[in-house]
Short mmCIF file of C-alpha atoms and ligand atoms in Angstrom, two decimals:
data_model
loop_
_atom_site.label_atom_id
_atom_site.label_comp_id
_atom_site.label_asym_id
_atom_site.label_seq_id
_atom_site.Cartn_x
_atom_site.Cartn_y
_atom_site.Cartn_z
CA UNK A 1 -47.31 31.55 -75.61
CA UNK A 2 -44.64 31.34 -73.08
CA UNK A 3 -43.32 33.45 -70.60
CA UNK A 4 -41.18 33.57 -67.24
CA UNK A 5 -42.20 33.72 -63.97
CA UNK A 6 -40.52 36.38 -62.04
CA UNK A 7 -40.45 35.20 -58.57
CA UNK A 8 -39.81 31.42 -59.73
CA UNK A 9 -38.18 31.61 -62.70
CA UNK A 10 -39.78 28.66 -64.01
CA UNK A 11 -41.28 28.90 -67.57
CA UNK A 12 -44.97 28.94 -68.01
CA UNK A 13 -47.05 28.33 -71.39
CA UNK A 14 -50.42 29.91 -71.68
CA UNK A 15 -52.07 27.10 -73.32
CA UNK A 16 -55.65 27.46 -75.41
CA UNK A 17 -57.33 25.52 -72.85
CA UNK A 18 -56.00 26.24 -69.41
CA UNK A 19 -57.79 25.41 -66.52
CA UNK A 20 -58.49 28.97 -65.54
CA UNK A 21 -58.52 32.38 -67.21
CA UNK A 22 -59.10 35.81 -66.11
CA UNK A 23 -62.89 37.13 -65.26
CA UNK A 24 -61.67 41.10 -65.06
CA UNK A 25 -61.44 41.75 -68.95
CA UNK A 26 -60.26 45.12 -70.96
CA UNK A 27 -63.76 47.06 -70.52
CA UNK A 28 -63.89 46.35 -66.97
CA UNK A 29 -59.88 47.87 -66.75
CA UNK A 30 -61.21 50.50 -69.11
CA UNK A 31 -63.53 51.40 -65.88
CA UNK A 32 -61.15 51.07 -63.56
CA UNK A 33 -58.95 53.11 -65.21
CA UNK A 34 -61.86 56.32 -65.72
CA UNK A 35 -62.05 55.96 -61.96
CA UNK A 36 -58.98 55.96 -61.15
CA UNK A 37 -58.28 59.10 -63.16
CA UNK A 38 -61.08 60.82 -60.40
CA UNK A 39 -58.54 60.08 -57.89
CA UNK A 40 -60.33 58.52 -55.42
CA UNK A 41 -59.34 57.32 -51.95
CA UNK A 42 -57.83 53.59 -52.67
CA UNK A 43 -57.71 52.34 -48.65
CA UNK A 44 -60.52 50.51 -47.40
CA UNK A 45 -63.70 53.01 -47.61
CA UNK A 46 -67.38 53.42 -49.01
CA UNK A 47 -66.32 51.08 -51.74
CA UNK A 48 -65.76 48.56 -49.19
CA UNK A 49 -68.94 49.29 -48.21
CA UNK A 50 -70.77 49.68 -50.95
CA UNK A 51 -69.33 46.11 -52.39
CA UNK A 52 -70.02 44.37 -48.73
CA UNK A 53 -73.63 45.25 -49.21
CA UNK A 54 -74.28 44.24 -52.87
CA UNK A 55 -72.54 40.91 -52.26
CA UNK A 56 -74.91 40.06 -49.04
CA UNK A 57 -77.75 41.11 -51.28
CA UNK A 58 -76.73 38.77 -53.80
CA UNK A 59 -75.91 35.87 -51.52
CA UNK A 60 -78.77 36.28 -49.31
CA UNK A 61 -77.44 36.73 -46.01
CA UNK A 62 -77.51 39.96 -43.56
CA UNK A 63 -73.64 40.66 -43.30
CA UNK A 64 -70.66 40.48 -45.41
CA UNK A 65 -67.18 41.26 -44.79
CA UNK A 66 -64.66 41.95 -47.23
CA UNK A 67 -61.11 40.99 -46.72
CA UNK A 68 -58.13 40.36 -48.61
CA UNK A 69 -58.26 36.55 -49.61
CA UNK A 70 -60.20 33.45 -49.27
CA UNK A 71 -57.44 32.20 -46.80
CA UNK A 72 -58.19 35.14 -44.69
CA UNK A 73 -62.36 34.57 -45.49
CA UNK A 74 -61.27 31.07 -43.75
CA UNK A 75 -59.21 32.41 -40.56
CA UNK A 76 -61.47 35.06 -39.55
CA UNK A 77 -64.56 32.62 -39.15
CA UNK A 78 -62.00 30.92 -36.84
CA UNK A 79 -60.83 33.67 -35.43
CA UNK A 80 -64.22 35.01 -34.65
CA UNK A 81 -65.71 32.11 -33.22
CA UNK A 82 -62.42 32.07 -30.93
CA UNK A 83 -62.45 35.62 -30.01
CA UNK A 84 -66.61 35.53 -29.02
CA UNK A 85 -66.17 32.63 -26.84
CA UNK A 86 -68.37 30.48 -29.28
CA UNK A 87 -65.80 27.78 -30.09
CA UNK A 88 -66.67 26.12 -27.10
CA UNK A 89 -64.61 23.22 -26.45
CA UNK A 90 -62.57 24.21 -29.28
CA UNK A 91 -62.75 20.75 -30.92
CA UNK A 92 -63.68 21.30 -34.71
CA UNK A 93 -64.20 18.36 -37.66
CA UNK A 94 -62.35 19.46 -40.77
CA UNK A 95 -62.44 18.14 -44.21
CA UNK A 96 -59.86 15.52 -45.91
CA UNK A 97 -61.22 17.35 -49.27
CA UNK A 98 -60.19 20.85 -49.04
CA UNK A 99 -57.42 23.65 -49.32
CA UNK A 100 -54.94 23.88 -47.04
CA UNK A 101 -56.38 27.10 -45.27
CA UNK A 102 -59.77 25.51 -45.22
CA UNK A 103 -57.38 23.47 -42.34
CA UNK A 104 -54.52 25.36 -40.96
CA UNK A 105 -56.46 28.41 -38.58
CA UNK A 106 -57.45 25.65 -36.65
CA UNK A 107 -53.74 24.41 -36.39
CA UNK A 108 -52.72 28.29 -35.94
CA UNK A 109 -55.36 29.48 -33.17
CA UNK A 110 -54.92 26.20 -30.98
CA UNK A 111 -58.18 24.04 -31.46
CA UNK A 112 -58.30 20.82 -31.92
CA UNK A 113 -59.10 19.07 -35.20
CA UNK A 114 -59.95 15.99 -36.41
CA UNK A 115 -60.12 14.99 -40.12
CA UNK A 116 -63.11 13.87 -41.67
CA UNK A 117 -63.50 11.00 -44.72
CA UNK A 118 -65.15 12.33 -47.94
CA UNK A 119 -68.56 11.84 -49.33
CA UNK A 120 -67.56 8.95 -52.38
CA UNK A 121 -70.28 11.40 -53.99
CA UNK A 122 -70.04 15.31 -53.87
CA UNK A 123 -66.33 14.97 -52.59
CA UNK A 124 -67.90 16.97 -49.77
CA UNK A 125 -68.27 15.45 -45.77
CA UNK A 126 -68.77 12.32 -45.62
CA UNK A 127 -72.18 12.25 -43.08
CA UNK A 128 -71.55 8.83 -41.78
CA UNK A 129 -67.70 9.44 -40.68
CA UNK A 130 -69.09 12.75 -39.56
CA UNK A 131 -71.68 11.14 -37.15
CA UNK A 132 -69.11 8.77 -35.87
CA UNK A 133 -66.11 11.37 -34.77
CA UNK A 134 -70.01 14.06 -33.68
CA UNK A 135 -70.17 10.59 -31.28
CA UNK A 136 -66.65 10.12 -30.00
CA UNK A 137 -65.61 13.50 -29.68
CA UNK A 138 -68.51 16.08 -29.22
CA UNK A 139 -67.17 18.74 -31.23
CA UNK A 140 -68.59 22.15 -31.14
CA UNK A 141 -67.55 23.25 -34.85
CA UNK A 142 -67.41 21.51 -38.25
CA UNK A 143 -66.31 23.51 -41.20
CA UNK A 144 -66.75 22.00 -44.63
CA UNK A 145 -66.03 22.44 -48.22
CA UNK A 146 -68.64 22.68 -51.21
CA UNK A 147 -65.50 21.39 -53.19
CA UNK A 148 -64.69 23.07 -55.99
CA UNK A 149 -68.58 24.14 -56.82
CA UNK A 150 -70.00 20.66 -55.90
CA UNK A 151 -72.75 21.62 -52.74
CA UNK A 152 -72.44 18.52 -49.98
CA UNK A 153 -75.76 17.17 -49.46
CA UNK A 154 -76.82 19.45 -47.13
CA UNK A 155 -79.59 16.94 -45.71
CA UNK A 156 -77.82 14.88 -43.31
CA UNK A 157 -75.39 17.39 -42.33
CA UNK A 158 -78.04 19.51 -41.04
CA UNK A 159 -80.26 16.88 -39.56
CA UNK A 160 -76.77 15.72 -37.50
CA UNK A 161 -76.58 20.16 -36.84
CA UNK A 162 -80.19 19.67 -35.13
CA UNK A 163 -79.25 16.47 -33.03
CA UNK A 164 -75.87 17.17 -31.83
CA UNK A 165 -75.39 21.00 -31.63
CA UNK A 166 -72.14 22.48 -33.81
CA UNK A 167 -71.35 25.82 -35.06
CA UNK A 168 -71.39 24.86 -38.81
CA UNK A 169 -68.47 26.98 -41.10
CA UNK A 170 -68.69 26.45 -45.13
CA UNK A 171 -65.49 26.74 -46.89
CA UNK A 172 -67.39 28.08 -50.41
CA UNK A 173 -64.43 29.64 -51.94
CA UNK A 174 -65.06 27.70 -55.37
CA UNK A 175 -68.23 27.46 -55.22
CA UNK A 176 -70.18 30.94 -55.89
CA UNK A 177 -73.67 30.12 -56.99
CA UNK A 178 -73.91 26.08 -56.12
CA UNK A 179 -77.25 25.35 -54.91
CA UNK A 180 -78.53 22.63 -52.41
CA UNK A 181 -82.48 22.52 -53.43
CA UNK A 182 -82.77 25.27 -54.26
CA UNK A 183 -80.60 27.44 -51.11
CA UNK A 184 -77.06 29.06 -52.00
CA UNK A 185 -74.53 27.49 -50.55
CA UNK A 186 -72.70 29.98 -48.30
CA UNK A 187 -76.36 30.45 -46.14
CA UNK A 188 -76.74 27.11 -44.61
CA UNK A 189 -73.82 27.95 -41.97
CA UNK A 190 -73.08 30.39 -39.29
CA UNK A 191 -70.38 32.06 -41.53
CA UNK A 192 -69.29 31.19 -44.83
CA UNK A 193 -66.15 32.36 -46.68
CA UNK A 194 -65.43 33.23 -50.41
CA UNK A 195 -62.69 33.80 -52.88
CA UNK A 196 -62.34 36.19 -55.44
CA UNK A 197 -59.15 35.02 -56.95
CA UNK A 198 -57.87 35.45 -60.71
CA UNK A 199 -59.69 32.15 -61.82
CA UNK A 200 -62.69 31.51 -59.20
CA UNK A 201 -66.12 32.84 -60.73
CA UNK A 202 -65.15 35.96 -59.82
CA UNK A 203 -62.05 37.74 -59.16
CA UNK A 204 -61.43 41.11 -57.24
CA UNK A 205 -57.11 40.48 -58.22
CA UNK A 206 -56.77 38.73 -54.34
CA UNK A 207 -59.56 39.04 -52.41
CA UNK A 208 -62.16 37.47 -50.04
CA UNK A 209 -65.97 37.36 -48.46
CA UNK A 210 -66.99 36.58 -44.78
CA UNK A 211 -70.77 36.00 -44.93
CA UNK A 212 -73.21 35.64 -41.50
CA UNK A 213 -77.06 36.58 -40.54
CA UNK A 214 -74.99 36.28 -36.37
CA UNK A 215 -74.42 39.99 -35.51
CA UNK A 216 -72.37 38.90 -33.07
CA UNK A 217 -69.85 37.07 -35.65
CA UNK A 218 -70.48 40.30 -37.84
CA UNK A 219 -68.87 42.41 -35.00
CA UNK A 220 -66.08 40.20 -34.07
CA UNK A 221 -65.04 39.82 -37.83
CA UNK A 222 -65.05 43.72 -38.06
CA UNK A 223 -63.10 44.04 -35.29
CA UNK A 224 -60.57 41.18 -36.50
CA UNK A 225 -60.19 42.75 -39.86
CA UNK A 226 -58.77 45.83 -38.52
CA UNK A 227 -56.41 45.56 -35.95
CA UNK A 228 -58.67 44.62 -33.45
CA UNK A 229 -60.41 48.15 -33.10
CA UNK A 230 -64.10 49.07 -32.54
CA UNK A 231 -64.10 51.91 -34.36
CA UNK A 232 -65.26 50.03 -38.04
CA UNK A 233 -68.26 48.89 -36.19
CA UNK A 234 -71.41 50.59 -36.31
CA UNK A 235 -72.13 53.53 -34.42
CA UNK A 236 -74.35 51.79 -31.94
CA UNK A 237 -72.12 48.89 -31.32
CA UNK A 238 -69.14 51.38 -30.87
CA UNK A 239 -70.86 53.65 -28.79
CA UNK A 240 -71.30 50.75 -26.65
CA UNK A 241 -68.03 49.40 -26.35
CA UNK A 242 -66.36 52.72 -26.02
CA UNK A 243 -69.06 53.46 -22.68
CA UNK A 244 -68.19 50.05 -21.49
CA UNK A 245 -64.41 50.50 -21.80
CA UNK A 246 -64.54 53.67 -20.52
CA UNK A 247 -62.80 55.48 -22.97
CA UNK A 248 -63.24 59.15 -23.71
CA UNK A 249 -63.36 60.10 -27.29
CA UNK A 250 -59.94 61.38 -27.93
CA UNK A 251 -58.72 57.51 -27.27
CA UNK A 252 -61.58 55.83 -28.71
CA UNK A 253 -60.50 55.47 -32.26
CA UNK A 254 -57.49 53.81 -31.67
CA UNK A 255 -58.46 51.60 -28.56
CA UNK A 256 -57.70 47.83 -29.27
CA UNK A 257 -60.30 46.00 -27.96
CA UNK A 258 -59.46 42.23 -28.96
CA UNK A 259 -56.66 41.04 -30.67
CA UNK A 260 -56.99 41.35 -33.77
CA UNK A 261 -55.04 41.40 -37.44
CA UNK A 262 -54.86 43.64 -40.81
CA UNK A 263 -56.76 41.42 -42.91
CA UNK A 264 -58.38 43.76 -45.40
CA UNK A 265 -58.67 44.60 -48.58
CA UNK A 266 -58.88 48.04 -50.29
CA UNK A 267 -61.38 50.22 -52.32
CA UNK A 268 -59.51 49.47 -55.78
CA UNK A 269 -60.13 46.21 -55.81
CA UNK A 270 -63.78 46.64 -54.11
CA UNK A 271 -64.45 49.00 -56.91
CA UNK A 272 -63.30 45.84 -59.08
CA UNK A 273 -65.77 43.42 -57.25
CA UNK A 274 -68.76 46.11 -58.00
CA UNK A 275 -68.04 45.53 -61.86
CA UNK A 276 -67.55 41.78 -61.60
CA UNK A 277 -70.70 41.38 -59.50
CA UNK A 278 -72.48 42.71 -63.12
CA UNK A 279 -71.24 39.44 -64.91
CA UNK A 280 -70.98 36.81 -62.00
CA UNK A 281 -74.92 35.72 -62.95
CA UNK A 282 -73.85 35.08 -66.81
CA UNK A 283 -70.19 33.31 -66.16
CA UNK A 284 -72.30 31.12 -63.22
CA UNK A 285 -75.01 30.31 -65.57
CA UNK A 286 -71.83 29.28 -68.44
CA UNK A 287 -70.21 27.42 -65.93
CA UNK A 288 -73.12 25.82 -65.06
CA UNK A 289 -73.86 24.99 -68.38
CA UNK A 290 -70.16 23.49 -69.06
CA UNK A 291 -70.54 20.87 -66.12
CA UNK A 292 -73.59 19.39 -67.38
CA UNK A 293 -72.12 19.15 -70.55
CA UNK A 294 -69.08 17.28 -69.82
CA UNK A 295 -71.80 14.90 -67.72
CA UNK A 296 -73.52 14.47 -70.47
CA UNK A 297 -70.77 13.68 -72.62
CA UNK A 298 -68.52 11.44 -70.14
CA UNK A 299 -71.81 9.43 -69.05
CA UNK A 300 -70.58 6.85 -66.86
CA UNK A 301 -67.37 5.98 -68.66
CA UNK A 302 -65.52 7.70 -65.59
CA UNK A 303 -66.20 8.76 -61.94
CA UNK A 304 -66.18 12.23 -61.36
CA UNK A 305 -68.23 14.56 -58.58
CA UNK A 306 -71.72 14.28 -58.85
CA UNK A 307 -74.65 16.16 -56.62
CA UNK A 308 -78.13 15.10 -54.87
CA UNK A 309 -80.77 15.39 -57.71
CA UNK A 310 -82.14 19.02 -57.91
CA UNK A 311 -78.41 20.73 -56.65
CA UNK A 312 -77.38 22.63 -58.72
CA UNK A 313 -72.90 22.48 -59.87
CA UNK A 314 -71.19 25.51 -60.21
CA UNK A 315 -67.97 23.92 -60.64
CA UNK A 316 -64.67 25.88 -61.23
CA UNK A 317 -63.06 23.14 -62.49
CA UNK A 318 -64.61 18.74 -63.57
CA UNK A 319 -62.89 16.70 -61.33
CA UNK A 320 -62.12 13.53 -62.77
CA UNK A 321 -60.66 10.27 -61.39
CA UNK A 322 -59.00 7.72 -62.87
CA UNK A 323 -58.68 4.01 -62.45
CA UNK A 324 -55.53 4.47 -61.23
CA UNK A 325 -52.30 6.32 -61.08
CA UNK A 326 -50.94 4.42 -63.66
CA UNK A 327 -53.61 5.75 -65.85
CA UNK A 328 -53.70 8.97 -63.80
CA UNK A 329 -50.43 9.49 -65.49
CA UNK A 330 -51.55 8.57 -68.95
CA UNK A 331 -54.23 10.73 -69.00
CA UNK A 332 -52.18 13.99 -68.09
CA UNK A 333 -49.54 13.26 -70.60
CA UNK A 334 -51.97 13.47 -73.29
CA UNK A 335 -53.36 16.24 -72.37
CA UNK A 336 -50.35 18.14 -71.89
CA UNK A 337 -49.86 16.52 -75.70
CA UNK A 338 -52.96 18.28 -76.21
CA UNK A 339 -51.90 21.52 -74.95
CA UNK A 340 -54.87 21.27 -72.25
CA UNK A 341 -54.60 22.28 -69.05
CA UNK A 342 -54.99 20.01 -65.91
CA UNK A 343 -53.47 19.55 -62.19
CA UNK A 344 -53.79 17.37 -59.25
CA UNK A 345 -57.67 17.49 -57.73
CA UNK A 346 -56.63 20.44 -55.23
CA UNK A 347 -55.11 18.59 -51.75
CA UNK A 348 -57.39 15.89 -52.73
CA UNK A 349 -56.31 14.24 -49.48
CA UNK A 350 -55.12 16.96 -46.94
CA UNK A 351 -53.71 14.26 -44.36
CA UNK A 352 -51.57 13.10 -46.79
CA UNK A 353 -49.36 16.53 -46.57
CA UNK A 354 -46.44 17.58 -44.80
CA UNK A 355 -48.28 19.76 -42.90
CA UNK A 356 -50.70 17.47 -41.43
CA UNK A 357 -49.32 14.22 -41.56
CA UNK A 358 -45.94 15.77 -39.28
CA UNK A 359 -48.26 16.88 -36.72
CA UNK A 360 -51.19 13.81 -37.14
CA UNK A 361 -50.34 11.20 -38.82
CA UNK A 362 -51.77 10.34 -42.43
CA UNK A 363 -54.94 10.50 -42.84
CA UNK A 364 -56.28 7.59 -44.91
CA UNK A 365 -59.66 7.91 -45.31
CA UNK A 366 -60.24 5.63 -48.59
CA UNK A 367 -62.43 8.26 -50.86
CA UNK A 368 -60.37 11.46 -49.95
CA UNK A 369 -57.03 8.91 -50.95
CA UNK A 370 -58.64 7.31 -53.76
CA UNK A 371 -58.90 11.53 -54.94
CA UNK A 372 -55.10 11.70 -54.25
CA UNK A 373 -53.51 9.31 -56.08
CA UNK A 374 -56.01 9.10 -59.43
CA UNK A 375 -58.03 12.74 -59.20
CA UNK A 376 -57.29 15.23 -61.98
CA UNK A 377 -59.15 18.33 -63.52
CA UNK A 378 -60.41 19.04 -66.77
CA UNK A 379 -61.09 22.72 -67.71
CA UNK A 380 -64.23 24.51 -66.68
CA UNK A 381 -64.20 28.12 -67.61
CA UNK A 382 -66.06 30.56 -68.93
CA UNK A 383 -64.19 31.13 -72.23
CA UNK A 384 -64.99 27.47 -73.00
CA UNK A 385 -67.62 26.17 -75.28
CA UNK A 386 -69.42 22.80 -76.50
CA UNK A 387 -67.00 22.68 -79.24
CA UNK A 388 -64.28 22.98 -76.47
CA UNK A 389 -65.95 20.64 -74.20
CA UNK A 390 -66.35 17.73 -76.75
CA UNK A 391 -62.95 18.40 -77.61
CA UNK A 392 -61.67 17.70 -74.01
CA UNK A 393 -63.76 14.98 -73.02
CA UNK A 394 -62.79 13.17 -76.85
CA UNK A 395 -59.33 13.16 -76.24
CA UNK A 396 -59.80 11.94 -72.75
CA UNK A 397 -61.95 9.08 -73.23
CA UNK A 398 -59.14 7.44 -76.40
CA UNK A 399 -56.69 8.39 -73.33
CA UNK A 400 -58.42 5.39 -71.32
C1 LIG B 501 -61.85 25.54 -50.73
C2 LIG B 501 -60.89 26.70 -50.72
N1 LIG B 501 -60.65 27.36 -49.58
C3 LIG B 501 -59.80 28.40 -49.53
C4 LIG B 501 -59.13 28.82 -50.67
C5 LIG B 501 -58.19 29.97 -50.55
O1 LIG B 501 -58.61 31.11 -51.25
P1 LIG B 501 -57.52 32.24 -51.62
O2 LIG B 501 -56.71 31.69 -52.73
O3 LIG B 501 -58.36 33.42 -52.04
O4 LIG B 501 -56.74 32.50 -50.41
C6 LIG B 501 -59.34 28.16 -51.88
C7 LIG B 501 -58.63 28.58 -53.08
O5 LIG B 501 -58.92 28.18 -54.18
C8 LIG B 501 -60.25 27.06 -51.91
O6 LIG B 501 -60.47 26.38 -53.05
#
């Protein structure tokens, strides 16, 4: 099928395998439609609430904060670090593997960054380039990315956490359900951030997650969500702040008390993320499923991301490199022959885009540029089976 885009104009075609279709089907629209027809309040509410809490429960950590993207997940664990006084010397290690908003809040808010290699492995942090800018530079943050459902071996990340001392961020915003030994990823870190975009495991239309066990973070991300008011926090908290500011009750709701931003979200699509909670087990558990498969089936007839023995992949899309970019561009002209979807490896190398390389310089890291100019993804959805799998990988492997 093919249709227009609106905004772009360009023309689109919905193809049989596309990299990434929709997890909010008819029934769950049926639902949303019987509650809409009660006519409930549609701002940010109970629903809010009630979704914040079921998502922490799920995840495993104390606090979660809903908000209206995964970029906006990704700047208000920035933004609260900044606005606590925790970001110390404001130096932070960021990823060469990532998304662009992974990146850019530390550009935004003023710290310092410095780009790390990738791991040749998970396509996570590299622990050894890590160490050596930990050495040079004593940052007091590192944010990283489980990339795209891959968890980074978690071991020597945390063992360098113990011996040098960093507020530790995880970009997981492709990556609901991965597991290092056992442990969600999204709980090794002070705050971790999520996406519920059409396509992730889960999608809530646009949306995002801020997860911490720090009630301090939990506080300043509350307050940063809304404006920079204290009156989302609890009562306590507010009570607090209002005595301290000394502000009688007639100003207290609308008192600023940091600067903050309207990052939120609303109860319509909350009410969405209640109902997409109900199937995020079974399309983890598929996905799951679909990346061992196309392991199975590609062997070690190409490099793709791989994970420390007992991690568990919840991939949102097998990312594949080829020997080259020669082949690179081979490869994706016979699958677009094939009517199957595929697109460059995310940023694969972030310092090796405008928006970096202006300000920094390229960043040429070997692995993360080895990603750029031959990575590639192959479908991993939901909607896809064996039959779909062994299709892909067959007409991939006569490609090379
Ligand atoms: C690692 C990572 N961080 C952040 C984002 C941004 O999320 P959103 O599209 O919800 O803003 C994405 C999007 O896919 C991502 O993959």
């Amino acid at each position: 099928m093919e249709y227009e885009d609106f905004m772009t104009g360009h023309t689109f075609r919905s193809r049989p395998l596309d990299l990434a279709v929709d997890t909010i089907g008819e029934q769950d629209l049926e639902r949303v439609i019987a509650w809409l027809r009660e006519y409930p309040r549609l701002t940010m509410a109970n629903e809010t609430r009630r979704f914040e809490e079921a998502w922490a429960k799920w995840l495993g950590t104390k606090y979660a904060v809903f908000c209206n993207s995964g970029s906006s997940a990704d700047l208000l664990m920035y933004a609260a670090l900044d606005s606590s006084g925790r970001a110390g010397n404001r130096k932070v290690v960021v990823p060469a593997t990532g998304w662009v908003t992974t990146v850019a809040p530390s550009m935004q808010l003023g710290f310092e960054p410095t780009m790390c290699e990738t791991d040749a492995m998970t396509f996570g942090m590299d622990a050894a380039s890590l160490e050596a800018i930990l050495e040079k530079e004593h940052p007091d943050t590192v944010i990283l990315v489980h990339e795209l459902g891959v968890p980074n071996n978690m071991g020597p990340i945390l063992s360098l956490r113990e011996k040098y001392g960093f507020n530790l961020l995880e970009d997981c915003c492709a990556s609901h359900g991965a597991r290092h030994q056992g442990q969600m990823v999204g709980t090794f870190g002070l705050m971790s951030a999520f996406s519920f975009y059409y396509g992730h495991h889960m999608s809530t239309i646009e949306g995002g997650m801020v997860c911490t066990d720090d009630e301090e973070m939990y506080y300043h991300l509350l307050m940063l969500r809304s404006h920079g008011w204290c009156k989302d926090l609890p009562k306590e908290e507010y009570a607090r702040l209002v005595a301290k500011h000394g502000v009688d009750d007639f100003h207290s709701p609308f008192t600023f008390v940091i600067p903050g931003y309207n990052l939120r979200s609303t109860d319509l699509s909350a009410y969405i993320g209640m109902i997409q909670l109900e199937h995020l087990d079974g399309i983890i558990a598929k996905r799951v499923a679909n990346h061992l498969m196309y392991q199975e089936i590609i062997g070690d007839k190409m490099r793709y991301a791989k994970c420390m023995p007992g991690d568990v992949i919840s991939s949102i899309s097998f990312c594949a490199i080829a020997e080259s970019t020669e082949q690179r561009k081979h490869i994706v002209s016979v699958l677009n022959d094939n009517e199957i979807d595929t697109r460059l490896f995310t940023a694969a190398n972030l310092g090796q885009h405008p928006f970096w390389k202006v300000r920094y310089g390229a960043f040429e890291g070997p692995v993360a540029t080895t990603l750029y100019d031959c990575g590639f993804f192959l479908p991993n959805n939901q909607a896809l089976d064996r039959g779909d799998i062994e299709h892909i990988c067959d007409v991939v492997l006569k490609a090379i």
